[in-house]
CSV table of C-alpha atoms in Angstrom, one decimal:
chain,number,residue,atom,x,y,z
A,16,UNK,CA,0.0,0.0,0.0
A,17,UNK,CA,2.8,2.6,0.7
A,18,UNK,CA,4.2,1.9,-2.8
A,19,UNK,CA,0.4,3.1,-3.9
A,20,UNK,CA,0.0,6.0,-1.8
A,21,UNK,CA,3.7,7.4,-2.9
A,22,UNK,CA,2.6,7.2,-6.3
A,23,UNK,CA,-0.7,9.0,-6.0
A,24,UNK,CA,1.0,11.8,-3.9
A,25,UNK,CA,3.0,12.0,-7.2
A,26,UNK,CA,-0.4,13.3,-8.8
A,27,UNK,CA,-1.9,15.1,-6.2
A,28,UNK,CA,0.5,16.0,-2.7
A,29,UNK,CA,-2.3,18.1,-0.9
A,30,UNK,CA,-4.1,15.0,-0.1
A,31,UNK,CA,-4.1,13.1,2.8
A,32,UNK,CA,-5.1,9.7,1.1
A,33,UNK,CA,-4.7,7.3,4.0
A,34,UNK,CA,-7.5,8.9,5.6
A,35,UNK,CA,-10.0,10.4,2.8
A,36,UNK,CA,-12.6,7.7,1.7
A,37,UNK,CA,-14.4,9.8,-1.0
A,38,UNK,CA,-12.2,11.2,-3.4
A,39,UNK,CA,-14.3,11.2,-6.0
A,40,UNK,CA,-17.5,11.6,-4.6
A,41,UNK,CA,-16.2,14.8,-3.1
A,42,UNK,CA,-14.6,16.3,-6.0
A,43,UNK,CA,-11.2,16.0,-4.3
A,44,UNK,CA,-9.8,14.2,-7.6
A,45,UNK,CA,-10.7,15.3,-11.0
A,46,UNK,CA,-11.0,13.3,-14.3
A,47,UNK,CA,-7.5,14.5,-15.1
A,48,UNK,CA,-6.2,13.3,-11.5
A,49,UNK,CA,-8.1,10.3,-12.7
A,50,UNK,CA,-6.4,9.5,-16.3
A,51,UNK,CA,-3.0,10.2,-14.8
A,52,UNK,CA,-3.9,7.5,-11.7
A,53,UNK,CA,-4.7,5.3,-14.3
A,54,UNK,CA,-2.1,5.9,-16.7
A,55,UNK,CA,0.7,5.6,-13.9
A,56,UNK,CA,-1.5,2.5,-12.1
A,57,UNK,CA,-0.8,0.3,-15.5
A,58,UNK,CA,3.2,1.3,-15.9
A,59,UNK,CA,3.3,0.5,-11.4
A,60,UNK,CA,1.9,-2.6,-11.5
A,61,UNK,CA,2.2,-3.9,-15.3
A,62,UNK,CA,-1.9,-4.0,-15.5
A,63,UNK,CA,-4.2,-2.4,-18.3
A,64,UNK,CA,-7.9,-0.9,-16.2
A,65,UNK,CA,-10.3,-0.7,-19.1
A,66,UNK,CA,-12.6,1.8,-18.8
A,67,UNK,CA,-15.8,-0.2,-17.5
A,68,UNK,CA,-13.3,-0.6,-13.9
A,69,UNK,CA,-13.5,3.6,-14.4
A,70,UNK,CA,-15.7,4.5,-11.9
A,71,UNK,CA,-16.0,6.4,-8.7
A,72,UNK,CA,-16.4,3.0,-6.3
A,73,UNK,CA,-12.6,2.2,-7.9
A,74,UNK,CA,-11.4,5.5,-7.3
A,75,UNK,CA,-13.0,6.9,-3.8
A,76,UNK,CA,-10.4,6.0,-1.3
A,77,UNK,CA,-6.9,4.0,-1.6
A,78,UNK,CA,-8.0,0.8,-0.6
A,79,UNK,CA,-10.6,0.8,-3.4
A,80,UNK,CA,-7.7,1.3,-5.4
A,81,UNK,CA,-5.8,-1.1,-4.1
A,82,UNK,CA,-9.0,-3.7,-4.7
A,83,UNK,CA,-9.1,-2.7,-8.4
A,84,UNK,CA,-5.7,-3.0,-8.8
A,85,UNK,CA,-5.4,-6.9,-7.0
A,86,UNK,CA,-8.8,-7.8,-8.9
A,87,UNK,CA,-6.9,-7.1,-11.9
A,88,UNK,CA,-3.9,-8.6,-11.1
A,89,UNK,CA,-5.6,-11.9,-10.7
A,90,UNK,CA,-7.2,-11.9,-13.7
């Protein structure tokens, strides 16, 4: 998890993501914040998200990241 919170402070350092559970829903991210996650998820961890997996539930809090990004791992 530290290696995924490092590289979202890369996109976005004025967030506290270990304790914010609504990033999306609260219009703390935007869709750019979004594209670059997504963008820098796949290089990270070697996985493609298609866009049906682009949603605010994926995207709301780091350990919904971290979910999407196991989920897709195992596939």
């Amino acid at each position: 998890m530290e290696n995924l919170i490092e590289l979202l402070k890369g996109v976005r350092d004025d967030i506290d993501f270990r304790e914010c559970a609504s990033l999306v829903d609260d219009g703390i991210l935007d869709s750019f914040d979004i594209v670059e996650i997504v963008n820098l998820i796949g290089e990270e961890y070697d996985i493609k998200i298609p866009a049906i997996e682009i949603v605010p539930e994926n995207f709301n809090s780091v350990d919904a990241i971290l979910n999407m990004i196991q989920r897709l791992q195992e596939k």
